[in-house]
PDB file of N, CA and C in Angstrom:
ATOM      1  N   MET A 913       0.761  -1.084  -0.058  1.00  0.00           N
ATOM      2  CA  MET A 913      -0.068  -0.393   0.210  1.00  0.00           C
ATOM      3  C   MET A 913       1.016   1.262   0.082  1.00  0.00           C
ATOM      4  N   SER A 914       0.693   2.114  -0.680  1.00  0.00           N
ATOM      5  CA  SER A 914       1.205   3.612  -0.944  1.00  0.00           C
ATOM      6  C   SER A 914       1.180   4.650   0.144  1.00  0.00           C
ATOM      7  N   GLU A 915       2.237   5.211   0.550  1.00  0.00           N
ATOM      8  CA  GLU A 915       2.075   6.307   1.374  1.00  0.00           C
ATOM      9  C   GLU A 915       1.186   7.487   1.305  1.00  0.00           C
ATOM     10  N   LEU A 916       0.145   7.777   1.985  1.00  0.00           N
ATOM     11  CA  LEU A 916      -0.550   9.135   1.761  1.00  0.00           C
ATOM     12  C   LEU A 916       0.367  10.222   2.284  1.00  0.00           C
ATOM     13  N   SER A 917       0.065  11.469   1.213  1.00  0.00           N
ATOM     14  CA  SER A 917       0.786  12.682   1.568  1.00  0.00           C
ATOM     15  C   SER A 917      -0.353  13.825   1.935  1.00  0.00           C
ATOM     16  N   GLU A 918      -0.122  14.575   2.576  1.00  0.00           N
ATOM     17  CA  GLU A 918      -1.006  15.931   2.693  1.00  0.00           C
ATOM     18  C   GLU A 918      -0.239  16.627   2.773  1.00  0.00           C
ATOM     19  N   GLN A 919      -0.959  18.028   2.127  1.00  0.00           N
ATOM     20  CA  GLN A 919      -0.606  19.317   2.120  1.00  0.00           C
ATOM     21  C   GLN A 919      -1.486  20.502   2.366  1.00  0.00           C
ATOM     22  N   ILE A 920      -1.289  21.279   3.069  1.00  0.00           N
ATOM     23  CA  ILE A 920      -2.183  22.556   3.250  1.00  0.00           C
ATOM     24  C   ILE A 920      -1.466  23.797   2.652  1.00  0.00           C
ATOM     25  N   VAL A 921      -2.744  24.156   2.190  1.00  0.00           N
ATOM     26  CA  VAL A 921      -2.808  25.435   1.316  1.00  0.00           C
ATOM     27  C   VAL A 921      -3.676  26.873   2.560  1.00  0.00           C
ATOM     28  N   GLU A 922      -3.256  27.934   2.485  1.00  0.00           N
ATOM     29  CA  GLU A 922      -3.781  28.799   2.830  1.00  0.00           C
ATOM     30  C   GLU A 922      -4.388  30.175   2.000  1.00  0.00           C
ATOM     31  N   LEU A 923      -5.812  30.188   2.263  1.00  0.00           N
ATOM     32  CA  LEU A 923      -6.459  31.084   1.357  1.00  0.00           C
ATOM     33  C   LEU A 923      -7.146  32.428   2.337  1.00  0.00           C
ATOM     34  N   GLY A 924      -7.401  33.438   1.873  1.00  0.00           N
ATOM     35  CA  GLY A 924      -7.972  34.067   2.674  1.00  0.00           C
ATOM     36  C   GLY A 924      -9.424  33.790   2.676  1.00  0.00           C
ATOM     37  N   ALA A 925     -10.469  34.607   3.745  1.00  0.00           N
ATOM     38  CA  ALA A 925     -11.975  34.358   3.579  1.00  0.00           C
ATOM     39  C   ALA A 925     -12.432  34.616   2.222  1.00  0.00           C
ATOM     40  N   SER A 926     -12.659  35.254   1.738  1.00  0.00           N
ATOM     41  CA  SER A 926     -13.312  35.591   0.430  1.00  0.00           C
ATOM     42  C   SER A 926     -12.748  34.525  -0.257  1.00  0.00           C
ATOM     43  N   GLU A 927     -11.811  33.940   0.005  1.00  0.00           N
ATOM     44  CA  GLU A 927     -11.017  33.199  -1.264  1.00  0.00           C
ATOM     45  C   GLU A 927     -11.642  32.100  -1.128  1.00  0.00           C
ATOM     46  N   LEU A 928     -11.845  31.438  -0.092  1.00  0.00           N
ATOM     47  CA  LEU A 928     -12.079  30.178   0.482  1.00  0.00           C
ATOM     48  C   LEU A 928     -13.606  29.788   0.211  1.00  0.00           C
ATOM     49  N   ILE A 929     -14.511  30.634  -0.219  1.00  0.00           N
ATOM     50  CA  ILE A 929     -15.819  30.506  -0.183  1.00  0.00           C
ATOM     51  C   ILE A 929     -15.896  30.712  -1.958  1.00  0.00           C
ATOM     52  N   GLU A 930     -15.524  31.586  -2.601  1.00  0.00           N
ATOM     53  CA  GLU A 930     -15.123  31.319  -3.796  1.00  0.00           C
ATOM     54  C   GLU A 930     -14.506  30.177  -4.352  1.00  0.00           C
ATOM     55  N   PHE A 931     -13.819  29.623  -3.833  1.00  0.00           N
ATOM     56  CA  PHE A 931     -13.013  28.178  -4.106  1.00  0.00           C
ATOM     57  C   PHE A 931     -13.611  27.267  -3.988  1.00  0.00           C
ATOM     58  N   CYS A 932     -14.324  26.889  -3.014  1.00  0.00           N
ATOM     59  CA  CYS A 932     -15.259  25.927  -2.454  1.00  0.00           C
ATOM     60  C   CYS A 932     -16.455  25.892  -3.267  1.00  0.00           C
ATOM     61  N   GLY A 933     -17.317  26.719  -3.727  1.00  0.00           N
ATOM     62  CA  GLY A 933     -18.187  26.602  -3.793  1.00  0.00           C
ATOM     63  C   GLY A 933     -19.234  26.580  -3.410  1.00  0.00           C
ATOM     64  N   LYS A 934     -20.665  26.619  -3.942  1.00  0.00           N
ATOM     65  CA  LYS A 934     -21.814  26.338  -2.813  1.00  0.00           C
ATOM     66  C   LYS A 934     -22.144  24.639  -2.432  1.00  0.00           C
ATOM     67  N   ASN A 935     -21.798  24.414  -1.679  1.00  0.00           N
ATOM     68  CA  ASN A 935     -22.186  23.409  -0.742  1.00  0.00           C
ATOM     69  C   ASN A 935     -20.788  22.515  -1.265  1.00  0.00           C
ATOM     70  N   ASP A 936     -19.976  23.130  -1.416  1.00  0.00           N
ATOM     71  CA  ASP A 936     -18.677  22.571  -1.609  1.00  0.00           C
ATOM     72  C   ASP A 936     -18.218  21.924  -3.195  1.00  0.00           C
ATOM     73  N   GLU A 937     -19.027  22.310  -3.769  1.00  0.00           N
ATOM     74  CA  GLU A 937     -19.183  21.483  -5.022  1.00  0.00           C
ATOM     75  C   GLU A 937     -18.044  21.637  -5.989  1.00  0.00           C
ATOM     76  N   LYS A 938     -17.086  22.658  -5.638  1.00  0.00           N
ATOM     77  CA  LYS A 938     -15.736  22.934  -6.689  1.00  0.00           C
ATOM     78  C   LYS A 938     -15.038  21.888  -6.396  1.00  0.00           C
ATOM     79  N   LEU A 939     -14.845  21.744  -4.678  1.00  0.00           N
ATOM     80  CA  LEU A 939     -13.879  20.895  -3.959  1.00  0.00           C
ATOM     81  C   LEU A 939     -14.115  19.435  -4.254  1.00  0.00           C
ATOM     82  N   ARG A 940     -15.484  18.993  -4.363  1.00  0.00           N
ATOM     83  CA  ARG A 940     -16.306  18.057  -4.737  1.00  0.00           C
ATOM     84  C   ARG A 940     -15.392  17.452  -6.009  1.00  0.00           C
ATOM     85  N   GLU A 941     -15.890  18.434  -6.855  1.00  0.00           N
ATOM     86  CA  GLU A 941     -15.098  18.118  -8.793  1.00  0.00           C
ATOM     87  C   GLU A 941     -13.514  17.859  -8.458  1.00  0.00           C
ATOM     88  N   LEU A 942     -12.881  18.241  -7.747  1.00  0.00           N
ATOM     89  CA  LEU A 942     -11.449  17.950  -7.695  1.00  0.00           C
ATOM     90  C   LEU A 942     -11.299  17.012  -7.060  1.00  0.00           C
ATOM     91  N   GLU A 943     -11.992  16.508  -5.942  1.00  0.00           N
ATOM     92  CA  GLU A 943     -11.599  15.262  -5.652  1.00  0.00           C
ATOM     93  C   GLU A 943     -11.939  14.242  -6.479  1.00  0.00           C
ATOM     94  N   ALA A 944     -13.070  14.323  -6.963  1.00  0.00           N
ATOM     95  CA  ALA A 944     -13.448  13.363  -7.876  1.00  0.00           C
ATOM     96  C   ALA A 944     -12.412  13.087  -8.950  1.00  0.00           C
ATOM     97  N   GLN A 945     -11.886  14.000  -9.763  1.00  0.00           N
ATOM     98  CA  GLN A 945     -11.252  14.448 -10.845  1.00  0.00           C
ATOM     99  C   GLN A 945      -9.563  13.797 -10.457  1.00  0.00           C
ATOM    100  N   PHE A 946      -9.183  13.735  -9.221  1.00  0.00           N
ATOM    101  CA  PHE A 946      -8.113  13.478  -8.607  1.00  0.00           C
ATOM    102  C   PHE A 946      -7.769  12.605  -7.880  1.00  0.00           C
ATOM    103  N   ASP A 947      -8.952  11.730  -7.365  1.00  0.00           N
ATOM    104  CA  ASP A 947      -8.925  10.934  -6.486  1.00  0.00           C
ATOM    105  C   ASP A 947      -8.059  11.347  -5.180  1.00  0.00           C
ATOM    106  N   VAL A 948      -8.247  12.437  -4.692  1.00  0.00           N
ATOM    107  CA  VAL A 948      -7.716  13.072  -3.086  1.00  0.00           C
ATOM    108  C   VAL A 948      -9.133  13.266  -2.294  1.00  0.00           C
ATOM    109  N   ARG A 949      -8.615  13.438  -1.062  1.00  0.00           N
ATOM    110  CA  ARG A 949      -9.637  14.389   0.071  1.00  0.00           C
ATOM    111  C   ARG A 949      -9.359  15.332   0.233  1.00  0.00           C
ATOM    112  N   ILE A 950     -10.244  16.459  -0.174  1.00  0.00           N
ATOM    113  CA  ILE A 950      -9.732  17.724   0.339  1.00  0.00           C
ATOM    114  C   ILE A 950     -10.908  18.373   1.549  1.00  0.00           C
ATOM    115  N   ILE A 951     -10.027  18.891   2.314  1.00  0.00           N
ATOM    116  CA  ILE A 951     -10.926  19.013   3.672  1.00  0.00           C
ATOM    117  C   ILE A 951     -10.655  20.773   4.191  1.00  0.00           C
ATOM    118  N   PRO A 952     -11.957  21.603   3.952  1.00  0.00           N
ATOM    119  CA  PRO A 952     -11.397  23.152   4.164  1.00  0.00           C
ATOM    120  C   PRO A 952     -11.885  22.977   5.527  1.00  0.00           C
ATOM    121  N   ARG A 953     -10.719  23.822   6.157  1.00  0.00           N
ATOM    122  CA  ARG A 953     -11.151  24.087   7.639  1.00  0.00           C
ATOM    123  C   ARG A 953     -10.365  25.802   7.974  1.00  0.00           C
ATOM    124  N   GLY A 954     -10.924  26.484   8.286  1.00  0.00           N
ATOM    125  CA  GLY A 954     -10.966  27.495   8.533  1.00  0.00           C
ATOM    126  C   GLY A 954     -10.463  28.161   7.306  1.00  0.00           C
ATOM    127  N   ASN A 955      -9.105  29.024   7.318  1.00  0.00           N
ATOM    128  CA  ASN A 955      -8.710  29.877   6.078  1.00  0.00           C
ATOM    129  C   ASN A 955      -7.977  28.643   5.359  1.00  0.00           C
ATOM    130  N   THR A 956      -8.259  27.374   5.781  1.00  0.00           N
ATOM    131  CA  THR A 956      -6.973  26.506   4.605  1.00  0.00           C
ATOM    132  C   THR A 956      -7.631  25.343   4.303  1.00  0.00           C
ATOM    133  N   ILE A 957      -7.253  24.832   3.258  1.00  0.00           N
ATOM    134  CA  ILE A 957      -7.480  23.549   2.797  1.00  0.00           C
ATOM    135  C   ILE A 957      -6.711  22.444   2.842  1.00  0.00           C
ATOM    136  N   LYS A 958      -7.119  21.481   3.322  1.00  0.00           N
ATOM    137  CA  LYS A 958      -6.052  20.111   3.249  1.00  0.00           C
ATOM    138  C   LYS A 958      -6.161  19.371   2.397  1.00  0.00           C
ATOM    139  N   ILE A 959      -5.178  18.663   1.527  1.00  0.00           N
ATOM    140  CA  ILE A 959      -5.437  18.052   0.454  1.00  0.00           C
ATOM    141  C   ILE A 959      -4.808  16.593   1.004  1.00  0.00           C
ATOM    142  N   VAL A 960      -4.952  15.602   1.010  1.00  0.00           N
ATOM    143  CA  VAL A 960      -4.809  13.967   1.280  1.00  0.00           C
ATOM    144  C   VAL A 960      -4.966  13.130   0.125  1.00  0.00           C
ATOM    145  N   GLY A 961      -3.575  12.351   0.043  1.00  0.00           N
ATOM    146  CA  GLY A 961      -3.794  11.399  -1.032  1.00  0.00           C
ATOM    147  C   GLY A 961      -2.534  11.003  -1.699  1.00  0.00           C
ATOM    148  N   LEU A 962      -2.206  10.213  -2.336  1.00  0.00           N
ATOM    149  CA  LEU A 962      -0.840   9.565  -3.104  1.00  0.00           C
ATOM    150  C   LEU A 962      -0.214  10.681  -3.218  1.00  0.00           C
ATOM    151  N   PRO A 963       1.026  11.247  -3.348  1.00  0.00           N
ATOM    152  CA  PRO A 963       2.084  11.861  -3.422  1.00  0.00           C
ATOM    153  C   PRO A 963       1.628  12.693  -4.850  1.00  0.00           C
ATOM    154  N   PRO A 964       1.943  12.093  -5.843  1.00  0.00           N
ATOM    155  CA  PRO A 964       1.719  12.705  -7.357  1.00  0.00           C
ATOM    156  C   PRO A 964       0.058  13.568  -7.290  1.00  0.00           C
ATOM    157  N   LYS A 965      -0.813  12.731  -6.777  1.00  0.00           N
ATOM    158  CA  LYS A 965      -1.756  13.227  -6.890  1.00  0.00           C
ATOM    159  C   LYS A 965      -1.975  15.156  -5.842  1.00  0.00           C
ATOM    160  N   VAL A 966      -1.644  14.891  -4.696  1.00  0.00           N
ATOM    161  CA  VAL A 966      -1.618  16.103  -3.667  1.00  0.00           C
ATOM    162  C   VAL A 966      -0.711  16.627  -4.339  1.00  0.00           C
ATOM    163  N   ASP A 967       0.355  16.619  -5.223  1.00  0.00           N
ATOM    164  CA  ASP A 967       1.484  17.616  -5.979  1.00  0.00           C
ATOM    165  C   ASP A 967       0.246  18.384  -7.264  1.00  0.00           C
ATOM    166  N   GLN A 968      -0.311  17.499  -7.814  1.00  0.00           N
ATOM    167  CA  GLN A 968      -0.777  18.112  -8.946  1.00  0.00           C
ATOM    168  C   GLN A 968      -2.060  18.975  -8.343  1.00  0.00           C
ATOM    169  N   VAL A 969      -2.755  18.576  -7.384  1.00  0.00           N
ATOM    170  CA  VAL A 969      -3.677  19.436  -6.474  1.00  0.00           C
ATOM    171  C   VAL A 969      -3.195  20.852  -6.138  1.00  0.00           C
ATOM    172  N   CYS A 970      -1.844  20.548  -5.767  1.00  0.00           N
ATOM    173  CA  CYS A 970      -1.769  21.743  -4.900  1.00  0.00           C
ATOM    174  C   CYS A 970      -1.261  22.941  -6.179  1.00  0.00           C
ATOM    175  N   ARG A 971      -0.451  22.076  -7.387  1.00  0.00           N
ATOM    176  CA  ARG A 971      -0.241  22.634  -8.355  1.00  0.00           C
ATOM    177  C   ARG A 971      -1.585  23.801  -9.251  1.00  0.00           C
ATOM    178  N   LEU A 972      -2.658  22.932  -8.880  1.00  0.00           N
ATOM    179  CA  LEU A 972      -3.858  23.563  -9.794  1.00  0.00           C
ATOM    180  C   LEU A 972      -4.703  24.282  -9.012  1.00  0.00           C
ATOM    181  N   ILE A 973      -3.835  24.383  -7.462  1.00  0.00           N
ATOM    182  CA  ILE A 973      -5.358  25.424  -6.707  1.00  0.00           C
ATOM    183  C   ILE A 973      -3.824  26.398  -6.761  1.00  0.00           C
ATOM    184  N   ASP A 974      -2.785  26.453  -6.816  1.00  0.00           N
ATOM    185  CA  ASP A 974      -2.267  27.944  -6.982  1.00  0.00           C
ATOM    186  C   ASP A 974      -2.717  28.307  -8.291  1.00  0.00           C
ATOM    187  N   HIS A 975      -2.449  27.745  -9.423  1.00  0.00           N
ATOM    188  CA  HIS A 975      -3.290  27.949 -10.753  1.00  0.00           C
ATOM    189  C   HIS A 975      -4.390  28.591 -10.537  1.00  0.00           C
ATOM    190  N   LEU A 976      -5.383  28.111  -9.847  1.00  0.00           N
ATOM    191  CA  LEU A 976      -6.811  28.588 -10.115  1.00  0.00           C
ATOM    192  C   LEU A 976      -6.806  29.880  -9.125  1.00  0.00           C
ATOM    193  N   LEU A 977      -6.127  29.824  -7.709  1.00  0.00           N
ATOM    194  CA  LEU A 977      -5.940  31.086  -6.813  1.00  0.00           C
ATOM    195  C   LEU A 977      -5.498  32.151  -7.724  1.00  0.00           C
ATOM    196  N   THR A 978      -4.604  32.253  -8.382  1.00  0.00           N
ATOM    197  CA  THR A 978      -3.645  33.267  -9.179  1.00  0.00           C
ATOM    198  C   THR A 978      -4.708  33.731 -10.271  1.00  0.00           C
ATOM    199  N   PHE A 979      -5.533  32.760 -10.982  1.00  0.00           N
ATOM    200  CA  PHE A 979      -6.121  33.033 -12.085  1.00  0.00           C
ATOM    201  C   PHE A 979      -7.414  34.052 -11.325  1.00  0.00           C
ATOM    202  N   SER A 980      -7.630  33.846 -10.376  1.00  0.00           N
ATOM    203  CA  SER A 980      -9.174  34.212  -9.131  1.00  0.00           C
ATOM    204  C   SER A 980      -8.587  35.601  -9.008  1.00  0.00           C
ATOM    205  N   ARG A 981      -7.553  35.583  -8.447  1.00  0.00           N
ATOM    206  CA  ARG A 981      -7.269  36.919  -7.748  1.00  0.00           C
ATOM    207  C   ARG A 981      -7.163  37.827  -8.973  1.00  0.00           C
ATOM    208  N   SER A 982      -6.514  37.356 -10.242  1.00  0.00           N
ATOM    209  CA  SER A 982      -6.640  38.413 -11.411  1.00  0.00           C
ATOM    210  C   SER A 982      -7.888  38.902 -12.198  1.00  0.00           C
ATOM    211  N   LYS A 983      -8.584  37.776 -11.825  1.00  0.00           N
ATOM    212  CA  LYS A 983      -9.796  37.855 -12.799  1.00  0.00           C
ATOM    213  C   LYS A 983     -11.311  38.073 -11.790  1.00  0.00           C
ATOM    214  N   GLY A 984     -10.872  37.777 -10.746  1.00  0.00           N
ATOM    215  CA  GLY A 984     -11.983  38.138  -9.463  1.00  0.00           C
ATOM    216  C   GLY A 984     -13.108  37.182  -9.543  1.00  0.00           C
ATOM    217  N   GLY A 985     -12.822  36.132  -9.562  1.00  0.00           N
ATOM    218  CA  GLY A 985     -13.688  34.831  -9.722  1.00  0.00           C
ATOM    219  C   GLY A 985     -13.404  33.465 -10.401  1.00  0.00           C
ATOM    220  N   LEU A 986     -13.881  32.397 -10.124  1.00  0.00           N
ATOM    221  CA  LEU A 986     -13.934  31.335 -11.005  1.00  0.00           C
ATOM    222  C   LEU A 986     -15.239  30.930 -11.403  1.00  0.00           C
ATOM    223  N   SER A 987     -15.350  30.234 -12.939  1.00  0.00           N
ATOM    224  CA  SER A 987     -16.294  29.571 -13.134  1.00  0.00           C
ATOM    225  C   SER A 987     -16.123  28.129 -13.402  1.00  0.00           C
ATOM    226  N   LYS A 988     -16.523  27.404 -13.363  1.00  0.00           N
ATOM    227  CA  LYS A 988     -17.206  25.646 -13.765  1.00  0.00           C
ATOM    228  C   LYS A 988     -15.932  25.507 -14.791  1.00  0.00           C
ATOM    229  N   ARG A 989     -16.082  26.275 -15.763  1.00  0.00           N
ATOM    230  CA  ARG A 989     -15.868  26.032 -17.215  1.00  0.00           C
ATOM    231  C   ARG A 989     -14.104  26.490 -17.148  1.00  0.00           C
ATOM    232  N   GLN A 990     -13.616  27.201 -16.184  1.00  0.00           N
ATOM    233  CA  GLN A 990     -12.047  27.679 -15.961  1.00  0.00           C
ATOM    234  C   GLN A 990     -11.783  26.291 -15.304  1.00  0.00           C
ATOM    235  N   ILE A 991     -12.619  25.984 -14.211  1.00  0.00           N
ATOM    236  CA  ILE A 991     -11.850  25.005 -13.336  1.00  0.00           C
ATOM    237  C   ILE A 991     -11.495  23.859 -14.174  1.00  0.00           C
ATOM    238  N   ARG A 992     -12.535  23.228 -15.628  1.00  0.00           N
ATOM    239  CA  ARG A 992     -12.614  22.119 -16.106  1.00  0.00           C
ATOM    240  C   ARG A 992     -11.569  22.020 -16.904  1.00  0.00           C
ATOM    241  N   PHE A 993     -11.120  23.564 -17.204  1.00  0.00           N
ATOM    242  CA  PHE A 993      -9.579  24.291 -18.033  1.00  0.00           C
ATOM    243  C   PHE A 993      -8.781  23.751 -17.508  1.00  0.00           C
ATOM    244  N   ALA A 994      -8.630  24.191 -16.428  1.00  0.00           N
ATOM    245  CA  ALA A 994      -7.185  24.350 -15.437  1.00  0.00           C
ATOM    246  C   ALA A 994      -6.954  22.560 -15.178  1.00  0.00           C
ATOM    247  N   VAL A 995      -8.390  21.809 -14.826  1.00  0.00           N
ATOM    248  CA  VAL A 995      -7.927  20.578 -14.664  1.00  0.00           C
ATOM    249  C   VAL A 995      -7.397  19.675 -15.384  1.00  0.00           C
ATOM    250  N   GLU A 996      -7.673  19.736 -16.984  1.00  0.00           N
ATOM    251  CA  GLU A 996      -7.308  19.017 -18.321  1.00  0.00           C
ATOM    252  C   GLU A 996      -6.219  19.498 -17.781  1.00  0.00           C
ATOM    253  N   SER A 997      -5.938  20.644 -18.262  1.00  0.00           N
ATOM    254  CA  SER A 997      -3.993  21.293 -18.437  1.00  0.00           C
ATOM    255  C   SER A 997      -3.251  20.277 -17.506  1.00  0.00           C
ATOM    256  N   ILE A 998      -3.338  20.600 -16.030  1.00  0.00           N
ATOM    257  CA  ILE A 998      -2.728  20.000 -15.068  1.00  0.00           C
ATOM    258  C   ILE A 998      -2.780  18.445 -14.931  1.00  0.00           C
ATOM    259  N   LYS A 999      -3.791  17.708 -16.037  1.00  0.00           N
ATOM    260  CA  LYS A 999      -3.626  16.834 -16.047  1.00  0.00           C
ATOM    261  C   LYS A 999      -2.754  16.307 -17.443  1.00  0.00           C
ATOM    262  N   SER A1000      -2.749  16.773 -18.076  1.00  0.00           N
ATOM    263  CA  SER A1000      -1.953  16.353 -19.335  1.00  0.00           C
ATOM    264  C   SER A1000      -0.531  16.859 -19.220  1.00  0.00           C
ATOM    265  N   GLU A1001      -0.220  17.631 -18.399  1.00  0.00           N
ATOM    266  CA  GLU A1001       1.043  17.839 -18.313  1.00  0.00           C
ATOM    267  C   GLU A1001       2.285  16.531 -18.089  1.00  0.00           C
ATOM    268  N   ARG A1002       3.236  16.697 -18.737  1.00  0.00           N
ATOM    269  CA  ARG A1002       4.204  15.606 -18.762  1.00  0.00           C
ATOM    270  C   ARG A1002       4.586  15.417 -17.229  1.00  0.00           C
ATOM    271  N   ARG A1003       4.979  14.313 -16.736  1.00  0.00           N
ATOM    272  CA  ARG A1003       5.480  14.283 -15.584  1.00  0.00           C
ATOM    273  C   ARG A1003       6.901  14.038 -15.704  1.00  0.00           C
TER     274      ARG A1003
END
């Protein structure tokens, strides 16, 4: 059995609400796409899973936060595009 990894990402309060989506729908989508567990607590998100998947999700979150900060929000379409982009990266 592979060892699980975990990383914590800090967000601003308004970013957490935007990033999680209504009823955490955006987080659930990322969990399903990458087979990780994402746990929002306070102003942080903890990502738990296999190390390569956790790394992918952390890169994705960083990319999405940068985009959200510059454009003032995230749509489901933008998230889907970013997910496909991260998944298609060469390892």
